[in-house]
Structure formats: structure tokens, C-alpha cells
mmCIF file of C-alpha atoms in Angstrom:
data_model
loop_
_atom_site.group_PDB
_atom_site.id
_atom_site.type_symbol
_atom_site.label_atom_id
_atom_site.label_comp_id
_atom_site.label_asym_id
_atom_site.label_seq_id
_atom_site.Cartn_x
_atom_site.Cartn_y
_atom_site.Cartn_z
ATOM 1 C CA MET A 29 -0.181 -0.021 -0.116
ATOM 2 C CA ILE A 30 2.633 2.468 0.824
ATOM 3 C CA ALA A 31 4.571 1.545 -2.246
ATOM 4 C CA ARG A 32 1.790 2.365 -4.258
ATOM 5 C CA GLY A 33 1.038 5.209 -3.175
ATOM 6 C CA VAL A 34 -2.188 4.415 -0.515
ATOM 7 C CA MET A 35 -0.569 6.239 2.169
ATOM 8 C CA LEU A 36 1.185 9.459 0.925
ATOM 9 C CA GLY A 37 -0.657 10.246 -2.386
ATOM 10 C CA PRO A 38 0.439 9.108 -6.142
ATOM 11 C CA ASP A 39 3.056 11.304 -6.601
ATOM 12 C CA GLN A 40 5.038 10.816 -3.765
ATOM 13 C CA PRO A 41 8.514 8.588 -3.506
ATOM 14 C CA VAL A 42 9.434 6.796 -0.929
ATOM 15 C CA ILE A 43 12.092 4.899 0.721
ATOM 16 C CA ILE A 44 11.144 2.206 2.954
ATOM 17 C CA HIS A 45 12.853 1.094 5.981
ATOM 18 C CA MET A 46 11.949 -2.517 7.257
ATOM 19 C CA LEU A 47 13.083 -3.270 10.659
ATOM 20 C CA ASP A 48 12.530 -6.845 11.943
ATOM 21 C CA ILE A 49 14.196 -9.439 14.842
ATOM 22 C CA GLU A 50 17.341 -11.428 13.836
ATOM 23 C CA PRO A 51 15.346 -14.996 13.555
ATOM 24 C CA ALA A 52 12.921 -12.941 11.126
ATOM 25 C CA ALA A 53 15.830 -11.724 9.084
ATOM 26 C CA GLU A 54 15.510 -14.344 6.045
ATOM 27 C CA ALA A 55 11.814 -13.461 5.519
ATOM 28 C CA LEU A 56 12.361 -10.013 5.868
ATOM 29 C CA ASN A 57 14.521 -9.986 3.411
ATOM 30 C CA GLY A 58 12.275 -12.299 1.495
ATOM 31 C CA VAL A 59 9.602 -8.837 1.509
ATOM 32 C CA LYS A 60 12.429 -6.810 0.196
ATOM 33 C CA MET A 61 12.368 -9.406 -2.933
ATOM 34 C CA GLU A 62 9.136 -8.819 -3.363
ATOM 35 C CA LEU A 63 9.296 -5.137 -3.194
ATOM 36 C CA ILE A 64 11.398 -4.870 -5.769
ATOM 37 C CA ASP A 65 10.137 -7.525 -8.389
ATOM 38 C CA ALA A 66 6.725 -5.706 -7.879
ATOM 39 C CA ALA A 67 8.764 -2.549 -9.909
ATOM 40 C CA PHE A 68 6.771 0.042 -7.620
ATOM 41 C CA PRO A 69 7.138 3.398 -9.973
ATOM 42 C CA LEU A 70 7.177 5.552 -6.384
ATOM 43 C CA LEU A 71 9.501 2.923 -4.670
ATOM 44 C CA LYS A 72 12.904 4.740 -4.632
ATOM 45 C CA ASP A 73 14.861 2.230 -2.589
ATOM 46 C CA VAL A 74 13.954 -0.771 -0.014
ATOM 47 C CA VAL A 75 16.225 -1.098 3.688
ATOM 48 C CA ALA A 76 15.574 -4.063 5.356
ATOM 49 C CA THR A 77 17.538 -4.547 8.786
ATOM 50 C CA THR A 78 17.833 -6.000 12.073
ATOM 51 C CA ASN A 79 19.979 -3.066 13.311
ATOM 52 C CA VAL A 80 17.452 -0.454 14.599
ATOM 53 C CA VAL A 81 19.859 2.168 13.852
ATOM 54 C CA GLU A 82 19.894 1.788 10.185
ATOM 55 C CA ALA A 83 16.038 1.001 10.712
ATOM 56 C CA CYS A 84 15.338 4.667 11.751
ATOM 57 C CA GLN A 85 18.147 6.951 10.285
ATOM 58 C CA GLY A 86 16.463 10.297 8.980
ATOM 59 C CA VAL A 87 12.797 8.552 8.980
ATOM 60 C CA ASN A 88 10.239 11.086 8.481
ATOM 61 C CA ILE A 89 7.312 8.669 9.271
ATOM 62 C CA ALA A 90 7.834 5.438 11.774
ATOM 63 C CA VAL A 91 5.078 3.354 11.817
ATOM 64 C CA MET A 92 5.219 0.847 15.154
ATOM 65 C CA VAL A 93 3.610 -2.294 14.071
ATOM 66 C CA GLY A 94 6.183 -4.456 16.577
ATOM 67 C CA GLY A 95 5.217 -5.310 19.974
ATOM 68 C CA PHE A 96 4.940 -8.299 22.265
ATOM 69 C CA PRO A 97 1.359 -9.813 21.835
ATOM 70 C CA ARG A 98 -0.274 -11.454 25.072
ATOM 71 C CA LYS A 99 -0.630 -14.839 25.239
ATOM 72 C CA GLU A 100 -2.693 -17.104 27.239
ATOM 73 C CA GLY A 101 -2.144 -17.302 30.649
ATOM 74 C CA MET A 102 -0.203 -13.974 30.381
ATOM 75 C CA GLU A 103 -0.846 -11.787 33.243
ATOM 76 C CA ARG A 104 -1.372 -7.885 31.689
ATOM 77 C CA LYS A 105 1.579 -6.990 33.856
ATOM 78 C CA ASP A 106 4.021 -9.307 31.716
ATOM 79 C CA VAL A 107 2.937 -8.139 28.454
ATOM 80 C CA MET A 108 3.221 -4.711 29.220
ATOM 81 C CA SER A 109 7.022 -5.068 30.854
ATOM 82 C CA LYS A 110 7.746 -6.979 27.805
ATOM 83 C CA ASN A 111 6.477 -4.001 25.792
ATOM 84 C CA VAL A 112 7.742 -0.755 27.559
ATOM 85 C CA SER A 113 11.464 -2.562 27.558
ATOM 86 C CA ILE A 114 10.687 -2.807 23.589
ATOM 87 C CA TYR A 115 9.322 0.651 23.000
ATOM 88 C CA LYS A 116 11.800 2.250 25.386
ATOM 89 C CA ALA A 117 15.013 0.586 22.959
ATOM 90 C CA GLN A 118 12.834 2.067 19.978
ATOM 91 C CA ALA A 119 12.338 5.508 21.632
ATOM 92 C CA SER A 120 15.488 5.753 22.095
ATOM 93 C CA ALA A 121 16.564 4.873 18.639
ATOM 94 C CA LEU A 122 14.215 7.272 16.665
ATOM 95 C CA GLU A 123 15.158 10.159 19.308
ATOM 96 C CA GLN A 124 19.124 9.704 18.188
ATOM 97 C CA HIS A 125 18.711 8.701 14.439
ATOM 98 C CA ALA A 126 15.214 9.694 13.250
ATOM 99 C CA ALA A 127 14.205 13.359 11.191
ATOM 100 C CA PRO A 128 13.571 16.425 13.451
ATOM 101 C CA ASP A 129 9.988 16.258 12.101
ATOM 102 C CA CYS A 130 9.402 12.398 12.282
ATOM 103 C CA LYS A 131 5.486 11.505 12.673
ATOM 104 C CA VAL A 132 5.004 8.265 14.537
ATOM 105 C CA LEU A 133 1.978 6.057 14.472
ATOM 106 C CA VAL A 134 2.062 3.254 17.023
ATOM 107 C CA VAL A 135 0.052 -0.060 16.205
ATOM 108 C CA ALA A 136 1.220 -2.503 18.292
ATOM 109 C CA ASN A 137 -1.108 -3.416 21.450
ATOM 110 C CA PRO A 138 -1.248 -1.795 23.842
ATOM 111 C CA ALA A 139 -0.753 0.929 21.759
ATOM 112 C CA ASN A 140 -2.116 4.150 23.540
ATOM 113 C CA THR A 141 0.257 3.085 26.546
ATOM 114 C CA ASN A 142 3.065 2.065 24.013
ATOM 115 C CA ALA A 143 2.931 5.250 22.446
ATOM 116 C CA LEU A 144 3.001 6.648 25.611
ATOM 117 C CA ILE A 145 6.280 5.147 26.669
ATOM 118 C CA LEU A 146 8.087 6.081 23.421
ATOM 119 C CA LYS A 147 7.097 9.823 24.638
ATOM 120 C CA GLU A 148 8.460 9.598 27.308
ATOM 121 C CA PHE A 149 11.844 8.236 26.088
ATOM 122 C CA ALA A 150 12.257 10.359 22.806
ATOM 123 C CA PRO A 151 12.114 13.938 24.722
ATOM 124 C CA SER A 152 13.292 15.819 21.202
ATOM 125 C CA ILE A 153 10.130 14.131 19.116
ATOM 126 C CA PRO A 154 7.257 17.474 19.785
ATOM 127 C CA GLU A 155 4.288 15.432 21.588
ATOM 128 C CA LYS A 156 1.764 16.286 18.925
ATOM 129 C CA ASN A 157 4.094 13.556 16.497
ATOM 130 C CA ILE A 158 3.698 11.133 18.600
ATOM 131 C CA THR A 159 0.273 9.091 18.114
ATOM 132 C CA CYS A 160 -1.103 5.943 18.296
ATOM 133 C CA LEU A 161 -4.004 3.722 15.987
ATOM 134 C CA THR A 162 -7.585 4.291 16.375
ATOM 135 C CA ARG A 163 -8.477 4.753 12.589
ATOM 136 C CA LEU A 164 -9.097 1.104 12.833
ATOM 137 C CA ASP A 165 -11.531 1.032 15.122
ATOM 138 C CA HIS A 166 -13.100 4.064 13.407
ATOM 139 C CA ASN A 167 -13.090 2.476 10.012
ATOM 140 C CA ARG A 168 -15.036 -0.674 11.577
ATOM 141 C CA ALA A 169 -17.667 2.128 13.559
ATOM 142 C CA LEU A 170 -18.428 3.237 9.841
ATOM 143 C CA GLY A 171 -18.359 -0.208 8.635
ATOM 144 C CA GLN A 172 -21.340 -1.717 10.957
ATOM 145 C CA ILE A 173 -23.003 1.815 9.941
ATOM 146 C CA SER A 174 -22.994 1.355 6.371
ATOM 147 C CA GLU A 175 -24.189 -2.214 6.556
ATOM 148 C CA LYS A 176 -27.160 -1.572 9.222
ATOM 149 C CA LEU A 177 -28.225 1.306 6.858
ATOM 150 C CA ASN A 178 -26.909 -0.459 3.582
ATOM 151 C CA VAL A 179 -25.242 2.544 2.278
ATOM 152 C CA HIS A 180 -22.064 3.089 0.987
ATOM 153 C CA VAL A 181 -19.305 3.262 3.456
ATOM 154 C CA SER A 182 -18.239 6.912 2.500
ATOM 155 C CA ASP A 183 -21.779 8.337 2.975
ATOM 156 C CA VAL A 184 -21.327 7.642 6.577
ATOM 157 C CA ARG A 185 -19.050 10.447 7.928
ATOM 158 C CA ASN A 186 -17.887 12.204 12.065
ATOM 159 C CA VAL A 187 -18.125 9.073 13.938
ATOM 160 C CA ILE A 188 -15.639 9.281 17.288
ATOM 161 C CA ILE A 189 -13.681 6.498 19.065
ATOM 162 C CA TRP A 190 -13.042 8.067 22.191
ATOM 163 C CA GLY A 191 -9.988 6.645 24.442
ATOM 164 C CA ASN A 192 -8.534 3.675 24.711
ATOM 165 C CA HIS A 193 -7.655 0.852 21.411
ATOM 166 C CA SER A 194 -9.451 -1.704 24.226
ATOM 167 C CA SER A 195 -12.755 -2.935 24.713
ATOM 168 C CA THR A 196 -13.386 -0.022 26.690
ATOM 169 C CA GLN A 197 -12.740 2.140 23.679
ATOM 170 C CA TYR A 198 -16.289 4.010 23.302
ATOM 171 C CA PRO A 199 -17.677 4.622 19.546
ATOM 172 C CA ASP A 200 -19.922 7.229 19.898
ATOM 173 C CA ILE A 201 -22.140 7.900 16.745
ATOM 174 C CA ASN A 202 -24.232 11.129 18.688
ATOM 175 C CA HIS A 203 -22.375 13.607 16.095
ATOM 176 C CA ALA A 204 -22.408 11.275 12.687
ATOM 177 C CA THR A 205 -24.198 11.900 9.509
ATOM 178 C CA VAL A 206 -25.365 9.573 6.308
ATOM 179 C CA LYS A 207 -26.252 10.891 3.448
ATOM 180 C CA THR A 208 -29.145 9.698 2.040
ATOM 181 C CA THR A 209 -31.510 10.397 -0.928
ATOM 182 C CA ASN A 210 -33.309 13.573 1.211
ATOM 183 C CA GLY A 211 -30.078 14.499 1.782
ATOM 184 C CA GLU A 212 -28.124 14.616 4.972
ATOM 185 C CA GLU A 213 -29.138 13.268 8.569
ATOM 186 C CA SER A 214 -28.084 12.052 11.703
ATOM 187 C CA VAL A 215 -26.894 8.371 12.093
ATOM 188 C CA ARG A 216 -29.382 8.269 15.085
ATOM 189 C CA ASP A 217 -32.406 9.428 13.126
ATOM 190 C CA ALA A 218 -31.689 7.040 10.063
ATOM 191 C CA ILE A 219 -31.286 4.257 12.029
ATOM 192 C CA ALA A 220 -33.921 5.074 14.716
ATOM 193 C CA ASN A 221 -32.639 1.726 16.969
ATOM 194 C CA ASP A 222 -31.294 3.193 20.074
ATOM 195 C CA ASN A 223 -31.454 -0.073 21.686
ATOM 196 C CA TRP A 224 -29.323 -1.033 19.004
ATOM 197 C CA LEU A 225 -26.700 1.979 18.838
ATOM 198 C CA ASN A 226 -26.351 1.794 22.815
ATOM 199 C CA THR A 227 -25.678 -1.880 23.037
ATOM 200 C CA GLU A 228 -24.992 -3.792 20.073
ATOM 201 C CA PHE A 229 -23.486 -1.554 17.925
ATOM 202 C CA ILE A 230 -20.931 -0.185 21.025
ATOM 203 C CA THR A 231 -19.936 -3.674 21.697
ATOM 204 C CA THR A 232 -19.116 -5.216 17.771
ATOM 205 C CA VAL A 233 -16.581 -2.433 17.612
ATOM 206 C CA GLN A 234 -15.270 -2.707 20.932
ATOM 207 C CA GLN A 235 -14.848 -6.583 20.319
ATOM 208 C CA ARG A 236 -14.333 -6.881 16.700
ATOM 209 C CA GLY A 237 -10.060 -7.698 16.927
ATOM 210 C CA ALA A 238 -10.980 -10.418 19.433
ATOM 211 C CA THR A 239 -13.987 -11.486 16.733
ATOM 212 C CA ILE A 240 -11.095 -11.422 13.826
ATOM 213 C CA ILE A 241 -8.823 -13.677 16.104
ATOM 214 C CA LYS A 242 -11.276 -16.504 16.974
ATOM 215 C CA ALA A 243 -12.817 -16.349 12.862
ATOM 216 C CA ARG A 244 -8.508 -16.175 11.481
ATOM 217 C CA LYS A 245 -6.718 -17.850 14.356
ATOM 218 C CA LEU A 246 -4.752 -14.741 13.458
ATOM 219 C CA SER A 247 -4.897 -10.822 14.057
ATOM 220 C CA SER A 248 -6.466 -8.072 11.670
ATOM 221 C CA ALA A 249 -3.909 -8.003 8.948
ATOM 222 C CA LEU A 250 -5.378 -5.933 6.220
ATOM 223 C CA SER A 251 -7.327 -3.880 8.129
ATOM 224 C CA ALA A 252 -5.093 -2.595 10.628
ATOM 225 C CA ALA A 253 -2.780 -1.724 7.502
ATOM 226 C CA SER A 254 -5.324 0.163 5.370
ATOM 227 C CA ALA A 255 -6.070 2.155 8.605
ATOM 228 C CA ALA A 256 -2.680 3.293 9.585
ATOM 229 C CA CYS A 257 -2.457 4.376 5.453
ATOM 230 C CA ASP A 258 -5.725 6.074 6.503
ATOM 231 C CA HIS A 259 -4.179 7.390 10.027
ATOM 232 C CA ILE A 260 -1.072 9.045 8.209
ATOM 233 C CA ARG A 261 -2.795 10.114 4.967
ATOM 234 C CA ASP A 262 -5.137 12.191 6.849
ATOM 235 C CA TRP A 263 -2.544 13.567 9.104
ATOM 236 C CA VAL A 264 0.012 14.397 6.122
ATOM 237 C CA LEU A 265 -2.611 15.541 3.587
ATOM 238 C CA GLY A 266 -5.111 16.372 6.013
ATOM 239 C CA THR A 267 -8.508 15.195 6.415
ATOM 240 C CA PRO A 268 -11.578 16.415 4.025
ATOM 241 C CA LYS A 269 -13.155 19.689 4.668
ATOM 242 C CA GLY A 270 -16.573 19.140 7.201
ATOM 243 C CA THR A 271 -14.787 15.527 8.387
ATOM 244 C CA TRP A 272 -13.171 14.550 11.098
ATOM 245 C CA VAL A 273 -11.642 11.243 11.985
ATOM 246 C CA SER A 274 -10.499 9.918 15.140
ATOM 247 C CA MET A 275 -6.679 9.383 16.455
ATOM 248 C CA GLY A 276 -5.032 8.324 19.544
ATOM 249 C CA VAL A 277 -3.213 11.458 20.609
ATOM 250 C CA TYR A 278 -1.844 13.313 23.646
ATOM 251 C CA SER A 279 -4.379 15.052 26.052
ATOM 252 C CA ASP A 280 -4.188 18.081 26.700
ATOM 253 C CA GLY A 281 -7.538 18.194 28.657
ATOM 254 C CA SER A 282 -9.975 18.915 26.056
ATOM 255 C CA TYR A 283 -13.194 16.743 26.913
ATOM 256 C CA GLY A 284 -11.942 16.979 30.996
ATOM 257 C CA ILE A 285 -9.619 13.734 30.041
ATOM 258 C CA GLN A 286 -6.517 14.093 32.028
ATOM 259 C CA PRO A 287 -3.613 15.491 30.270
ATOM 260 C CA GLY A 288 -0.863 12.977 30.338
ATOM 261 C CA ILE A 289 -2.287 10.039 28.799
ATOM 262 C CA ILE A 290 -3.326 9.172 24.824
ATOM 263 C CA TYR A 291 -6.491 9.320 24.067
ATOM 264 C CA SER A 292 -8.092 8.453 20.849
ATOM 265 C CA PHE A 293 -10.094 11.983 20.176
ATOM 266 C CA PRO A 294 -11.996 13.357 17.292
ATOM 267 C CA VAL A 295 -9.225 15.540 15.162
ATOM 268 C CA THR A 296 -9.034 17.314 11.970
ATOM 269 C CA CYS A 297 -5.818 17.861 10.174
ATOM 270 C CA GLU A 298 -4.194 20.780 8.319
ATOM 271 C CA LYS A 299 -0.662 21.216 6.858
ATOM 272 C CA GLY A 300 0.750 18.257 8.604
ATOM 273 C CA GLN A 301 -0.644 19.066 12.452
ATOM 274 C CA TRP A 302 -3.660 17.804 13.662
ATOM 275 C CA SER A 303 -6.180 19.906 16.205
ATOM 276 C CA ILE A 304 -8.385 18.132 18.419
ATOM 277 C CA VAL A 305 -12.572 19.085 17.572
ATOM 278 C CA ASN A 306 -13.688 21.008 20.469
ATOM 279 C CA GLY A 307 -17.462 22.067 21.643
ATOM 280 C CA LEU A 308 -18.942 19.050 21.041
ATOM 281 C CA LYS A 309 -22.339 18.128 23.199
ATOM 282 C CA ILE A 310 -21.652 14.984 24.994
ATOM 283 C CA ASP A 311 -24.521 13.876 26.906
ATOM 284 C CA GLU A 312 -24.311 11.341 30.136
ATOM 285 C CA LEU A 313 -24.005 7.845 28.675
ATOM 286 C CA SER A 314 -21.295 9.131 26.471
ATOM 287 C CA ARG A 315 -19.251 11.196 29.943
ATOM 288 C CA GLU A 316 -19.939 8.163 31.720
ATOM 289 C CA LYS A 317 -18.166 5.457 28.734
ATOM 290 C CA MET A 318 -15.518 8.126 28.008
ATOM 291 C CA ASP A 319 -14.810 8.451 31.586
ATOM 292 C CA ALA A 320 -13.973 4.482 32.051
ATOM 293 C CA THR A 321 -12.031 4.185 28.732
ATOM 294 C CA ALA A 322 -9.506 7.447 30.710
ATOM 295 C CA LYS A 323 -9.474 5.353 33.463
ATOM 296 C CA GLU A 324 -8.067 2.530 32.295
ATOM 297 C CA LEU A 325 -5.853 4.318 30.429
ATOM 298 C CA MET A 326 -4.419 5.984 33.553
ATOM 299 C CA GLU A 327 -4.290 2.177 35.246
ATOM 300 C CA GLU A 328 -2.096 1.229 32.546
ATOM 301 C CA LYS A 329 -0.444 4.524 32.728
ATOM 302 C CA THR A 330 0.425 3.423 36.087
ATOM 303 C CA LEU A 331 1.454 -0.270 34.984
ATOM 304 C CA ALA A 332 3.968 0.928 32.579
ATOM 305 C CA TYR A 333 5.722 2.894 35.232
ATOM 306 C CA SER A 334 5.840 0.120 36.885
ATOM 307 C CA CYS A 335 7.725 -2.071 34.857
ATOM 308 C CA LEU A 336 10.375 0.847 34.812
ATOM 309 C CA ILE A 337 11.108 1.064 38.025
ATOM 310 C CA ASP A 338 11.345 -2.939 37.911
ATOM 311 C CA ASP A 339 13.843 -2.129 34.804
#
């Protein structure tokens, strides 16, 4: 997708740096061969390496897909401590070797907290340049609405994912609209089923990742890659007028969410910068759900910092 211009547009040449661990070096080289064999006009060079310094050298955009997955019988703290050490090392390499304006997107779970650790150990990268992926959840919410209404997914816009990229996230459709034959109307009015919207819709989006793992025996691949491209494309090239997207960003206290955590907000992007959409009306149910996911992020932060002390 990156080599085809899906992420940065059809006119932007790219050099792809790929980093993997030593045991995967041979497979990584195979991916490099395939990229070369595809003869993509935009692909200027491919660097495939197991050396973190070489991988981070001069990069403008870093998409962090590597992390330690939770395995059966593992406690949250075990997963967190493994990811803390991975992201601490990655952060130092980016801090020292990436381009000064490097934009970072963390995909690997726990994405919000991995991004927070990265921010902590890469102090010279501006905090506005460190984000995590909730666009996958945003796209999942759009997909559910478009299926329910039997409309094209591009006719639905302005859903919001609040909070953590976990099962406490809150997919909010209170400000979402859909294009119909009678013009634009609110998704809530178009669906006219509050019970479905306030229960099944929310849990379907929250649990979608787990449902896919159950079906495929592997976690989301295509949809996650596509969402990562969407996230970077909108961040770099801007969001369409009148549309916002969901991004996990460093909280500035907007909507009463405590600063100091990476939280998913609705944002618009222009000239390579994102801004939180402010002034949206928040009802009681939303407030409760937004606070619950913020609470989980504060707990994750405490857990992550305790792993740092144990280091």
C-alpha cells in the first residue's frame, strides 16, 4: 500500500525502511525481494535490516507495528513489561537517528500506552508527533453503520472513537451523519433504533478485533494496514472539509480527559498538524463511557511506569 501511494499520495516517492528481529531476517529479506520485484514506480529504495539504528536513520514517518502479543495465561503486567522494554529501545533509536520532524504512529498493542512510553523516552520528538492507531476502530464503526443502513461507507462520516484502543473504547455516533436520498441526516435518526446503537453496535466495534482473531486464528492484518495508511494520509495531507477522524493523541485536557495520557479524540488535520475538534455536546451515557476508558488508560500508565521502576 505504501509503495503504491495509498499512504502518501500518488506523486510521493518513498524509501521504505523495514526493521525486524534477528530470527526473522531471512523472511524480511524475502519481503524486500518481493517489493523490488513488484517494480513500483514510487518506490525509490528498500532497506531491510535487523539493526535499529539503520532502520531509524533519517526517517520522516515511523509506523510501529512490532510489539509483544499477549499469550494465553499471561498477566497484563507481563505483556506490559515486555512492551515497555521494546518501546523504550525504539524511542531512543528514533530520538537519536530519525528526522527531527518525524511523525510516529504506534499500532502494536497496548497501542496508547506503548505510544506514551515512546513519548517518554524520545523527549526531542514533539509530543504532537506521537500518535496511536484508533482509525481501525473508527473504520469498523463506519462499516457497521453502512451495513446496517445499507449505504455506501463513504456516505457515513464523523463517528468518533474515544479513549483506549481496547475493549473499553467508546464508539460514539451522536455527531455522525449519513447521506440519504433526502440529503444529510443524523445516523441516530436514520437508524431509529437507540437500543441497537447503545448496546450491540458499541460492543460489536469494541470486540471486533477479538472476533477476527477467533475467525482467522490471527489478528487483523489487511484492515489494520489500511487504517494505518488512512491515519498517516489524513495527518500528512489533511482531512476532507467538514470531516473529522479519530486519532490517539496526547491529551491536553479537552473534554475533561486528564492530560498525560494518549487518548483517542476526534481530530481534523491540516498542513501536517492535527487539532482536536472542540465544543461537541457530550450526553450522560457518553460521559460515563469516556471516563471509563480514561480510567483504564490511567491504570495502564501506572502499570507501565511500575515496569520502568522494575527495569
